[in-house]
Amino acid sequence: MKLQRKNGLRATALGALAVTGALVLTACGSDDNAGGTGGTGEKTSAASNIKCDGAKGKLLASGSSAQKNAMDLWVKNYMAGCKGVEINYKASSSGEGIIAFNQGTVGFAGSDSALKPEEVADSKKICTGGQGVNLPMVGGPIAIGYNVPGVDSLTLDAPTIAKIFNGKIKNWNDPAIAKLNPGAKLPDKAIQAFHRSEDSGTTQNLGKYLSATAKADWPYEPEKKWPAPGGQAASGSSGVAAQVKQAEGAIGYFELSYATSQSIPTVKIATGAAAPVEATSENASKAIAAAKIKGTGKDLALGLDYTTKADGAYPIVLVTYEVVCDSGNKADTLGTVKSFLTYTASDEGQKVLADAGYAPIPAEINAKVRETITGLK
């Protein structure tokens, strides 16, 4: 794909970072960044303009694997600018991140779905005098990756995707797939559909798309747990991508950065627009730009339109939230949480997203994110 070729070198760098595993823990910078004072919290890094004010010690965080490649880069850049500060993000799943946050074991959590009312209620036990709120930080497309030798371009629509993952379409030369891909040499080969094994916000966002656009073929409520029978499971977006990469006839879903880093072709979506839409960060941005804030107060949860038919708007998108206490954060980590999230929400931090195949948060929404981070206490 055009974007995949364009991002080839960047993706290679991301893949190298991913090899380090789920825990992001790097050295605390070099002498090249002499402008930063890190834990002293009084100066700004001359190298990157990262404000280290109030940051000190170690900050633990966990959750969404969707943002892992972005978080790898953010942590690397931040720790190079803020000496003496250690950020440890464990990329597990959105569900595990929320559990850790509401147990008080992490300073913030990453989640691809906004907090449920019962999760907000639980957070009040940890956020003394406050509650957990959702700060949209990472956007991007959920790519449908496939491995069908000889098929370099593939278009699917929502009902067909639903039937594939629901076990109703079992072969690659099925008439429904052939109708959407005239002239393609589709093999008489069994489809191996892979899904996430653990509770996942990526799964829930795919479910929201299918539920909104193919209800007759996807009769499930959008939840973090995979709902359909059959198929094969793998852990994390990285696990699903690895299985698709190695198994002929495979199909799965994961964030675009996993597809670009492993050169996995992705499906174009027939939405009813003038032409099928590719999974690119630019096309995801068009869909996310139409999002509206549905949260109240300091909660900035977004409402996404999965049914968009706008030309060039890729409909299967997710937004990863950093979940924090609006008030009642632990005194020993508050400064680091604010400093680190101030960086990730900055122009520089958001540019990292575009470079890595994600979609930056729209400027109007991001302005509210920055304001909320400033007021955390």
mmCIF file of C-alpha atoms in Angstrom:
data_model
loop_
_atom_site.group_PDB
_atom_site.id
_atom_site.type_symbol
_atom_site.label_atom_id
_atom_site.label_comp_id
_atom_site.label_asym_id
_atom_site.label_seq_id
_atom_site.Cartn_x
_atom_site.Cartn_y
_atom_site.Cartn_z
ATOM 1 C CA MET A 1 0.000 0.000 0.000
ATOM 2 C CA LYS A 2 1.059 3.581 -0.579
ATOM 3 C CA LEU A 3 1.186 4.491 3.108
ATOM 4 C CA GLN A 4 2.930 1.272 4.025
ATOM 5 C CA ARG A 5 5.693 1.983 1.517
ATOM 6 C CA LYS A 6 5.870 5.579 2.686
ATOM 7 C CA ASN A 7 6.238 4.545 6.300
ATOM 8 C CA GLY A 8 8.551 1.618 5.610
ATOM 9 C CA LEU A 9 11.651 3.062 7.265
ATOM 10 C CA ARG A 10 9.659 4.424 10.207
ATOM 11 C CA ALA A 11 7.960 1.073 10.635
ATOM 12 C CA THR A 12 11.293 -0.709 10.704
ATOM 13 C CA ALA A 13 12.355 1.517 13.568
ATOM 14 C CA LEU A 14 9.143 0.788 15.403
ATOM 15 C CA GLY A 15 9.626 -2.932 14.919
ATOM 16 C CA ALA A 16 13.070 -2.695 16.452
ATOM 17 C CA LEU A 17 11.616 -0.936 19.468
ATOM 18 C CA ALA A 18 8.892 -3.540 19.834
ATOM 19 C CA VAL A 19 11.468 -6.299 20.226
ATOM 20 C CA THR A 20 12.218 -4.964 23.659
ATOM 21 C CA GLY A 21 8.980 -6.539 24.889
ATOM 22 C CA ALA A 22 5.969 -5.349 26.776
ATOM 23 C CA LEU A 23 7.864 -3.376 29.390
ATOM 24 C CA VAL A 24 9.240 -0.035 28.305
ATOM 25 C CA LEU A 25 12.251 0.644 30.460
ATOM 26 C CA THR A 26 15.204 2.476 28.998
ATOM 27 C CA ALA A 27 18.242 4.325 30.255
ATOM 28 C CA CYS A 28 17.789 7.822 31.597
ATOM 29 C CA GLY A 29 19.234 9.820 28.723
ATOM 30 C CA SER A 30 22.684 10.882 27.681
ATOM 31 C CA ASP A 31 24.893 13.865 28.257
ATOM 32 C CA ASP A 32 23.787 15.173 24.860
ATOM 33 C CA ASN A 33 20.646 16.538 26.521
ATOM 34 C CA ALA A 34 22.423 18.808 28.932
ATOM 35 C CA GLY A 35 19.603 21.350 28.880
ATOM 36 C CA GLY A 36 17.268 19.149 30.945
ATOM 37 C CA THR A 37 17.341 18.828 34.707
ATOM 38 C CA GLY A 38 14.914 15.894 34.968
ATOM 39 C CA GLY A 39 14.041 15.300 38.595
ATOM 40 C CA THR A 40 14.928 18.822 39.686
ATOM 41 C CA GLY A 41 11.963 19.985 37.643
ATOM 42 C CA GLU A 42 13.051 23.572 36.952
ATOM 43 C CA LYS A 43 14.225 23.650 33.349
ATOM 44 C CA THR A 44 13.141 22.527 29.914
ATOM 45 C CA SER A 45 15.116 20.083 27.795
ATOM 46 C CA ALA A 46 16.986 22.085 25.176
ATOM 47 C CA ALA A 47 17.031 19.056 22.898
ATOM 48 C CA SER A 48 13.305 18.456 22.727
ATOM 49 C CA ASN A 49 11.477 21.212 24.614
ATOM 50 C CA ILE A 50 10.076 18.623 27.031
ATOM 51 C CA LYS A 51 9.103 20.275 30.303
ATOM 52 C CA CYS A 52 10.337 18.152 33.202
ATOM 53 C CA ASP A 53 8.704 20.334 35.872
ATOM 54 C CA GLY A 54 7.953 18.306 38.991
ATOM 55 C CA ALA A 55 8.966 14.987 37.440
ATOM 56 C CA LYS A 56 10.943 12.615 39.618
ATOM 57 C CA GLY A 57 11.570 8.961 40.355
ATOM 58 C CA LYS A 58 9.699 6.085 38.730
ATOM 59 C CA LEU A 59 6.214 6.114 37.177
ATOM 60 C CA LEU A 60 4.386 2.850 36.501
ATOM 61 C CA ALA A 61 1.603 2.672 33.908
ATOM 62 C CA SER A 62 -0.099 -0.095 31.953
ATOM 63 C CA GLY A 63 -2.900 -0.974 29.601
ATOM 64 C CA SER A 64 -3.660 -0.743 25.887
ATOM 65 C CA SER A 65 -1.303 -2.547 23.546
ATOM 66 C CA ALA A 66 -2.766 -0.466 20.706
ATOM 67 C CA GLN A 67 -0.611 2.485 21.739
ATOM 68 C CA LYS A 68 2.508 0.451 22.511
ATOM 69 C CA ASN A 69 4.504 1.626 19.485
ATOM 70 C CA ALA A 70 3.627 5.247 20.235
ATOM 71 C CA MET A 71 4.338 4.793 23.938
ATOM 72 C CA ASP A 72 7.736 3.243 23.152
ATOM 73 C CA LEU A 73 8.732 6.386 21.280
ATOM 74 C CA TRP A 74 7.189 8.770 23.811
ATOM 75 C CA VAL A 75 8.993 7.114 26.722
ATOM 76 C CA LYS A 76 12.304 7.050 24.866
ATOM 77 C CA ASN A 77 12.060 10.738 23.957
ATOM 78 C CA TYR A 78 10.804 11.811 27.378
ATOM 79 C CA MET A 79 13.462 9.971 29.360
ATOM 80 C CA ALA A 80 16.180 11.341 27.089
ATOM 81 C CA GLY A 81 14.983 14.827 27.986
ATOM 82 C CA CYS A 82 14.247 14.287 31.687
ATOM 83 C CA LYS A 83 17.226 12.678 33.369
ATOM 84 C CA GLY A 84 16.621 10.750 36.542
ATOM 85 C CA VAL A 85 12.993 10.019 35.632
ATOM 86 C CA GLU A 86 11.902 6.469 34.799
ATOM 87 C CA ILE A 87 8.676 5.687 32.918
ATOM 88 C CA ASN A 88 7.622 2.034 32.849
ATOM 89 C CA TYR A 89 4.606 1.287 30.613
ATOM 90 C CA LYS A 90 3.434 -2.321 30.484
ATOM 91 C CA ALA A 91 1.519 -2.969 27.260
ATOM 92 C CA SER A 92 -1.026 -5.601 28.249
ATOM 93 C CA SER A 93 -4.655 -4.801 27.405
ATOM 94 C CA SER A 94 -7.191 -2.074 28.077
ATOM 95 C CA GLY A 95 -9.038 -4.295 30.544
ATOM 96 C CA GLU A 96 -5.914 -5.091 32.550
ATOM 97 C CA GLY A 97 -4.903 -1.429 32.547
ATOM 98 C CA ILE A 98 -8.221 -0.309 34.041
ATOM 99 C CA ILE A 99 -8.007 -3.022 36.709
ATOM 100 C CA ALA A 100 -4.489 -1.887 37.653
ATOM 101 C CA PHE A 101 -5.583 1.752 37.749
ATOM 102 C CA ASN A 102 -8.545 1.032 40.007
ATOM 103 C CA GLN A 103 -6.292 -1.016 42.286
ATOM 104 C CA GLY A 104 -3.998 1.983 42.642
ATOM 105 C CA THR A 105 -0.899 0.212 41.308
ATOM 106 C CA VAL A 106 -0.260 2.547 38.330
ATOM 107 C CA GLY A 107 -0.149 6.306 37.870
ATOM 108 C CA PHE A 108 -2.243 6.142 34.717
ATOM 109 C CA ALA A 109 -3.753 3.502 32.440
ATOM 110 C CA GLY A 110 -4.139 3.271 28.679
ATOM 111 C CA SER A 111 -7.560 2.163 27.423
ATOM 112 C CA ASP A 112 -9.049 1.949 23.948
ATOM 113 C CA SER A 113 -12.523 2.336 25.435
ATOM 114 C CA ALA A 114 -13.791 4.989 27.811
ATOM 115 C CA LEU A 115 -14.444 4.054 31.427
ATOM 116 C CA LYS A 116 -17.805 2.433 32.137
ATOM 117 C CA PRO A 117 -19.960 3.952 34.908
ATOM 118 C CA GLU A 118 -19.075 1.125 37.288
ATOM 119 C CA GLU A 119 -15.371 1.633 36.557
ATOM 120 C CA VAL A 120 -15.716 5.338 37.306
ATOM 121 C CA ALA A 121 -17.395 4.420 40.603
ATOM 122 C CA ASP A 122 -14.509 2.081 41.473
ATOM 123 C CA SER A 123 -11.967 4.786 40.626
ATOM 124 C CA LYS A 124 -13.347 7.058 43.362
ATOM 125 C CA LYS A 125 -11.839 4.694 45.940
ATOM 126 C CA ILE A 126 -8.379 5.462 44.529
ATOM 127 C CA CYS A 127 -8.832 9.070 43.388
ATOM 128 C CA THR A 128 -9.392 10.696 46.773
ATOM 129 C CA GLY A 129 -11.947 13.441 46.318
ATOM 130 C CA GLY A 130 -12.039 12.873 42.559
ATOM 131 C CA GLN A 131 -12.516 10.169 39.924
ATOM 132 C CA GLY A 132 -10.944 8.613 36.878
ATOM 133 C CA VAL A 133 -11.319 10.594 33.646
ATOM 134 C CA ASN A 134 -10.600 9.780 30.011
ATOM 135 C CA LEU A 135 -8.015 11.865 28.135
ATOM 136 C CA PRO A 136 -7.948 11.047 24.379
ATOM 137 C CA MET A 137 -4.280 10.844 23.417
ATOM 138 C CA VAL A 138 -3.838 8.440 20.495
ATOM 139 C CA GLY A 139 -6.027 7.948 17.444
ATOM 140 C CA GLY A 140 -5.753 5.595 14.537
ATOM 141 C CA PRO A 141 -7.238 2.982 12.273
ATOM 142 C CA ILE A 142 -7.907 -0.606 13.233
ATOM 143 C CA ALA A 143 -6.497 -2.352 10.209
ATOM 144 C CA ILE A 144 -7.884 -5.646 8.922
ATOM 145 C CA GLY A 145 -4.720 -7.483 7.922
ATOM 146 C CA TYR A 146 -4.660 -10.582 5.740
ATOM 147 C CA ASN A 147 -2.274 -13.167 4.323
ATOM 148 C CA VAL A 148 -3.449 -14.451 0.945
ATOM 149 C CA PRO A 149 -0.534 -15.010 -1.446
ATOM 150 C CA GLY A 150 -1.249 -13.556 -4.882
ATOM 151 C CA VAL A 151 -3.877 -11.126 -3.597
ATOM 152 C CA ASP A 152 -2.170 -7.768 -3.312
ATOM 153 C CA SER A 153 -5.348 -5.721 -2.982
ATOM 154 C CA LEU A 154 -8.518 -6.731 -1.148
ATOM 155 C CA THR A 155 -11.778 -4.882 -0.564
ATOM 156 C CA LEU A 156 -14.390 -5.953 1.988
ATOM 157 C CA ASP A 157 -17.539 -4.350 3.357
ATOM 158 C CA ALA A 158 -18.980 -4.510 6.871
ATOM 159 C CA PRO A 159 -21.393 -7.455 6.300
ATOM 160 C CA THR A 160 -18.618 -9.527 4.712
ATOM 161 C CA ILE A 161 -16.156 -8.751 7.521
ATOM 162 C CA ALA A 162 -18.829 -9.685 10.058
ATOM 163 C CA LYS A 163 -19.550 -12.994 8.326
ATOM 164 C CA ILE A 164 -15.837 -13.830 8.149
ATOM 165 C CA PHE A 165 -15.229 -13.224 11.850
ATOM 166 C CA ASN A 166 -18.552 -14.868 12.748
ATOM 167 C CA GLY A 167 -17.581 -18.045 10.879
ATOM 168 C CA LYS A 168 -20.266 -17.706 8.195
ATOM 169 C CA ILE A 169 -17.814 -17.160 5.339
ATOM 170 C CA LYS A 170 -15.187 -19.872 5.469
ATOM 171 C CA ASN A 171 -13.284 -19.746 2.149
ATOM 172 C CA TRP A 172 -11.386 -16.993 0.370
ATOM 173 C CA ASN A 173 -13.165 -17.640 -2.950
ATOM 174 C CA ASP A 174 -16.591 -17.170 -1.378
ATOM 175 C CA PRO A 175 -18.994 -15.371 -3.789
ATOM 176 C CA ALA A 176 -19.438 -12.454 -1.356
ATOM 177 C CA ILE A 177 -15.680 -11.745 -1.383
ATOM 178 C CA ALA A 178 -15.425 -12.317 -5.148
ATOM 179 C CA LYS A 179 -18.239 -9.829 -5.825
ATOM 180 C CA LEU A 180 -16.307 -7.106 -3.997
ATOM 181 C CA ASN A 181 -13.067 -7.967 -5.799
ATOM 182 C CA PRO A 182 -13.792 -8.500 -9.523
ATOM 183 C CA GLY A 183 -10.774 -9.822 -11.356
ATOM 184 C CA ALA A 184 -8.921 -10.916 -8.215
ATOM 185 C CA LYS A 185 -7.529 -14.454 -8.205
ATOM 186 C CA LEU A 186 -9.040 -15.607 -4.929
ATOM 187 C CA PRO A 187 -7.818 -19.072 -3.911
ATOM 188 C CA ASP A 188 -9.988 -21.984 -2.847
ATOM 189 C CA LYS A 189 -8.408 -21.781 0.587
ATOM 190 C CA ALA A 190 -9.831 -21.862 4.097
ATOM 191 C CA ILE A 191 -9.959 -18.606 6.024
ATOM 192 C CA GLN A 192 -8.179 -18.572 9.390
ATOM 193 C CA ALA A 193 -9.687 -15.731 11.415
ATOM 194 C CA PHE A 194 -7.665 -14.516 14.411
ATOM 195 C CA HIS A 195 -8.973 -12.442 17.324
ATOM 196 C CA ARG A 196 -7.671 -11.182 20.674
ATOM 197 C CA SER A 197 -7.589 -13.716 23.504
ATOM 198 C CA GLU A 198 -7.856 -11.178 26.339
ATOM 199 C CA ASP A 199 -10.260 -8.318 27.045
ATOM 200 C CA SER A 200 -9.376 -5.665 24.517
ATOM 201 C CA GLY A 201 -10.526 -2.176 23.603
ATOM 202 C CA THR A 202 -9.470 -2.936 20.028
ATOM 203 C CA THR A 203 -11.956 -5.805 20.010
ATOM 204 C CA GLN A 204 -14.645 -3.547 21.448
ATOM 205 C CA ASN A 205 -14.081 -0.844 18.831
ATOM 206 C CA LEU A 206 -14.220 -3.382 16.003
ATOM 207 C CA GLY A 207 -17.454 -4.626 17.574
ATOM 208 C CA LYS A 208 -18.847 -1.083 17.667
ATOM 209 C CA TYR A 209 -18.155 -0.740 13.950
ATOM 210 C CA LEU A 210 -19.725 -4.086 13.046
ATOM 211 C CA SER A 211 -22.686 -3.547 15.351
ATOM 212 C CA ALA A 212 -23.349 -0.135 13.793
ATOM 213 C CA THR A 213 -22.943 -1.201 10.166
ATOM 214 C CA ALA A 214 -23.782 -4.920 9.960
ATOM 215 C CA LYS A 215 -26.165 -5.649 12.829
ATOM 216 C CA ALA A 216 -27.884 -8.507 10.997
ATOM 217 C CA ASP A 217 -24.567 -10.325 10.602
ATOM 218 C CA TRP A 218 -23.021 -9.263 13.927
ATOM 219 C CA PRO A 219 -25.678 -9.763 16.630
ATOM 220 C CA TYR A 220 -23.329 -9.100 19.543
ATOM 221 C CA GLU A 221 -23.004 -6.243 21.994
ATOM 222 C CA PRO A 222 -19.684 -4.416 21.634
ATOM 223 C CA GLU A 223 -17.628 -5.644 24.574
ATOM 224 C CA LYS A 224 -13.922 -6.030 25.292
ATOM 225 C CA LYS A 225 -14.230 -9.831 25.330
ATOM 226 C CA TRP A 226 -14.399 -11.520 21.907
ATOM 227 C CA PRO A 227 -18.029 -12.587 21.451
ATOM 228 C CA ALA A 228 -18.217 -14.803 18.361
ATOM 229 C CA PRO A 229 -17.762 -18.588 18.259
ATOM 230 C CA GLY A 230 -14.863 -20.221 16.458
ATOM 231 C CA GLY A 231 -11.791 -18.540 15.126
ATOM 232 C CA GLN A 232 -8.353 -18.596 16.726
ATOM 233 C CA ALA A 233 -7.101 -16.430 19.557
ATOM 234 C CA ALA A 234 -3.780 -14.692 20.126
ATOM 235 C CA SER A 235 -2.518 -12.384 22.855
ATOM 236 C CA GLY A 236 -2.260 -8.675 22.162
ATOM 237 C CA SER A 237 -2.266 -6.862 18.852
ATOM 238 C CA SER A 238 1.304 -8.047 18.374
ATOM 239 C CA GLY A 239 0.232 -11.670 18.781
ATOM 240 C CA VAL A 240 -2.622 -11.379 16.300
ATOM 241 C CA ALA A 241 -0.355 -9.631 13.784
ATOM 242 C CA ALA A 242 2.323 -12.318 14.189
ATOM 243 C CA GLN A 243 -0.211 -15.075 13.511
ATOM 244 C CA VAL A 244 -1.548 -13.332 10.416
ATOM 245 C CA LYS A 245 1.994 -12.765 9.169
ATOM 246 C CA GLN A 246 2.935 -16.450 9.353
ATOM 247 C CA ALA A 247 -0.311 -18.293 8.518
ATOM 248 C CA GLU A 248 -1.440 -18.425 4.887
ATOM 249 C CA GLY A 249 -5.149 -17.779 4.608
ATOM 250 C CA ALA A 250 -5.180 -15.742 7.826
ATOM 251 C CA ILE A 251 -7.060 -12.557 8.620
ATOM 252 C CA GLY A 252 -7.044 -10.502 11.825
ATOM 253 C CA TYR A 253 -7.406 -7.005 13.249
ATOM 254 C CA PHE A 254 -4.824 -4.743 14.862
ATOM 255 C CA GLU A 255 -3.603 -1.169 14.807
ATOM 256 C CA LEU A 256 -2.031 0.051 11.586
ATOM 257 C CA SER A 257 1.444 0.350 13.102
ATOM 258 C CA TYR A 258 1.552 -3.441 13.523
ATOM 259 C CA ALA A 259 0.689 -3.895 9.845
ATOM 260 C CA THR A 260 3.266 -1.398 8.604
ATOM 261 C CA SER A 261 6.038 -2.734 10.845
ATOM 262 C CA GLN A 262 5.520 -6.298 9.555
ATOM 263 C CA SER A 263 4.547 -5.464 5.946
ATOM 264 C CA ILE A 264 1.117 -7.059 6.309
ATOM 265 C CA PRO A 265 -1.350 -6.003 3.570
ATOM 266 C CA THR A 266 -4.559 -4.461 4.842
ATOM 267 C CA VAL A 267 -8.143 -4.477 3.618
ATOM 268 C CA LYS A 268 -9.794 -1.500 1.934
ATOM 269 C CA ILE A 269 -13.279 -0.887 3.319
ATOM 270 C CA ALA A 270 -16.279 -0.353 1.035
ATOM 271 C CA THR A 271 -18.287 2.163 3.059
ATOM 272 C CA GLY A 272 -20.615 3.534 0.414
ATOM 273 C CA ALA A 273 -18.176 6.351 -0.360
ATOM 274 C CA ALA A 274 -17.071 7.002 -3.933
ATOM 275 C CA ALA A 275 -14.207 4.526 -3.547
ATOM 276 C CA PRO A 276 -13.113 1.892 -1.005
ATOM 277 C CA VAL A 277 -11.088 3.480 1.793
ATOM 278 C CA GLU A 278 -7.573 2.428 2.782
ATOM 279 C CA ALA A 279 -6.429 2.075 6.373
ATOM 280 C CA THR A 280 -4.118 5.087 6.676
ATOM 281 C CA SER A 281 -3.522 7.551 9.472
ATOM 282 C CA GLU A 282 -4.724 10.355 7.191
ATOM 283 C CA ASN A 283 -7.996 8.556 6.433
ATOM 284 C CA ALA A 284 -8.515 7.715 10.102
ATOM 285 C CA SER A 285 -7.967 11.381 10.964
ATOM 286 C CA LYS A 286 -10.860 12.317 8.691
ATOM 287 C CA ALA A 287 -13.171 10.065 10.686
ATOM 288 C CA ILE A 288 -11.823 11.060 14.103
ATOM 289 C CA ALA A 289 -12.066 14.764 13.243
ATOM 290 C CA ALA A 290 -15.869 14.377 13.251
ATOM 291 C CA ALA A 291 -15.847 13.005 16.824
ATOM 292 C CA LYS A 292 -17.754 14.860 19.524
ATOM 293 C CA ILE A 293 -16.934 15.016 23.230
ATOM 294 C CA LYS A 294 -19.582 13.040 25.083
ATOM 295 C CA GLY A 295 -17.959 13.112 28.516
ATOM 296 C CA THR A 296 -18.860 15.721 31.111
ATOM 297 C CA GLY A 297 -16.681 17.953 33.258
ATOM 298 C CA LYS A 298 -13.032 16.977 32.927
ATOM 299 C CA ASP A 299 -13.923 13.667 31.271
ATOM 300 C CA LEU A 300 -13.184 13.925 27.538
ATOM 301 C CA ALA A 301 -14.589 10.624 26.250
ATOM 302 C CA LEU A 302 -15.441 10.872 22.547
ATOM 303 C CA GLY A 303 -18.348 9.713 20.419
ATOM 304 C CA LEU A 304 -17.117 8.272 17.094
ATOM 305 C CA ASP A 305 -19.199 7.838 13.929
ATOM 306 C CA TYR A 306 -18.559 4.300 12.711
ATOM 307 C CA THR A 307 -21.169 4.639 9.952
ATOM 308 C CA THR A 308 -19.434 7.460 8.064
ATOM 309 C CA LYS A 309 -19.664 7.367 4.277
ATOM 310 C CA ALA A 310 -17.543 10.457 3.731
ATOM 311 C CA ASP A 311 -15.028 10.099 0.929
ATOM 312 C CA GLY A 312 -11.635 9.085 2.286
ATOM 313 C CA ALA A 313 -12.854 8.567 5.869
ATOM 314 C CA TYR A 314 -11.720 5.205 7.245
ATOM 315 C CA PRO A 315 -14.506 4.009 9.561
ATOM 316 C CA ILE A 316 -12.837 1.392 11.801
ATOM 317 C CA VAL A 317 -11.041 3.689 14.206
ATOM 318 C CA LEU A 318 -10.197 3.784 17.858
ATOM 319 C CA VAL A 319 -9.050 6.397 20.297
ATOM 320 C CA THR A 320 -6.783 5.379 23.142
ATOM 321 C CA TYR A 321 -7.378 7.268 26.373
ATOM 322 C CA GLU A 322 -4.924 7.877 29.160
ATOM 323 C CA VAL A 323 -7.020 7.319 32.290
ATOM 324 C CA VAL A 324 -6.003 9.509 35.235
ATOM 325 C CA CYS A 325 -7.477 10.867 38.442
ATOM 326 C CA ASP A 326 -8.807 14.386 37.931
ATOM 327 C CA SER A 327 -8.136 14.910 41.637
ATOM 328 C CA GLY A 328 -6.559 12.778 44.329
ATOM 329 C CA ASN A 329 -3.488 11.606 42.442
ATOM 330 C CA LYS A 330 -0.638 10.248 44.575
ATOM 331 C CA ALA A 331 1.707 13.042 45.579
ATOM 332 C CA ASP A 332 4.843 11.110 44.660
ATOM 333 C CA THR A 333 3.766 10.529 41.041
ATOM 334 C CA LEU A 334 1.528 13.524 40.258
ATOM 335 C CA GLY A 335 4.380 15.694 38.961
ATOM 336 C CA THR A 336 5.633 12.954 36.650
ATOM 337 C CA VAL A 337 2.137 12.120 35.373
ATOM 338 C CA LYS A 338 1.502 15.772 34.507
ATOM 339 C CA SER A 339 4.937 16.268 32.957
ATOM 340 C CA PHE A 340 4.808 13.105 30.834
ATOM 341 C CA LEU A 341 1.222 13.613 29.618
ATOM 342 C CA THR A 342 1.962 17.273 28.906
ATOM 343 C CA TYR A 343 4.633 16.000 26.519
ATOM 344 C CA THR A 344 2.436 13.355 24.868
ATOM 345 C CA ALA A 345 -0.296 15.960 24.272
ATOM 346 C CA SER A 346 2.147 18.569 22.983
ATOM 347 C CA ASP A 347 2.637 19.383 19.311
ATOM 348 C CA GLU A 348 5.925 17.487 19.453
ATOM 349 C CA GLY A 349 4.353 14.458 21.126
ATOM 350 C CA GLN A 350 1.443 14.357 18.702
ATOM 351 C CA LYS A 351 3.820 14.601 15.738
ATOM 352 C CA VAL A 352 5.316 11.307 16.908
ATOM 353 C CA LEU A 353 1.899 9.758 16.246
ATOM 354 C CA ALA A 354 1.739 10.899 12.648
ATOM 355 C CA ASP A 355 5.275 9.668 12.046
ATOM 356 C CA ALA A 356 4.409 6.248 13.519
ATOM 357 C CA GLY A 357 1.228 5.546 11.546
ATOM 358 C CA TYR A 358 -1.226 6.750 14.194
ATOM 359 C CA ALA A 359 -3.635 9.683 13.922
ATOM 360 C CA PRO A 360 -3.055 12.770 16.085
ATOM 361 C CA ILE A 361 -5.980 13.938 18.200
ATOM 362 C CA PRO A 362 -7.852 16.833 16.510
ATOM 363 C CA ALA A 363 -6.511 20.203 17.674
ATOM 364 C CA GLU A 364 -9.765 21.443 19.201
ATOM 365 C CA ILE A 365 -10.103 18.329 21.356
ATOM 366 C CA ASN A 366 -6.390 18.236 22.179
ATOM 367 C CA ALA A 367 -6.590 21.795 23.518
ATOM 368 C CA LYS A 368 -9.089 20.564 26.115
ATOM 369 C CA VAL A 369 -6.792 17.618 26.936
ATOM 370 C CA ARG A 370 -3.896 19.986 27.645
ATOM 371 C CA GLU A 371 -6.088 22.176 29.818
ATOM 372 C CA THR A 372 -7.239 19.169 31.830
ATOM 373 C CA ILE A 373 -3.690 17.881 32.329
ATOM 374 C CA THR A 374 -2.623 21.293 33.673
ATOM 375 C CA GLY A 375 -5.421 21.134 36.252
ATOM 376 C CA LEU A 376 -4.724 17.609 37.538
ATOM 377 C CA LYS A 377 -4.166 17.521 41.276
#
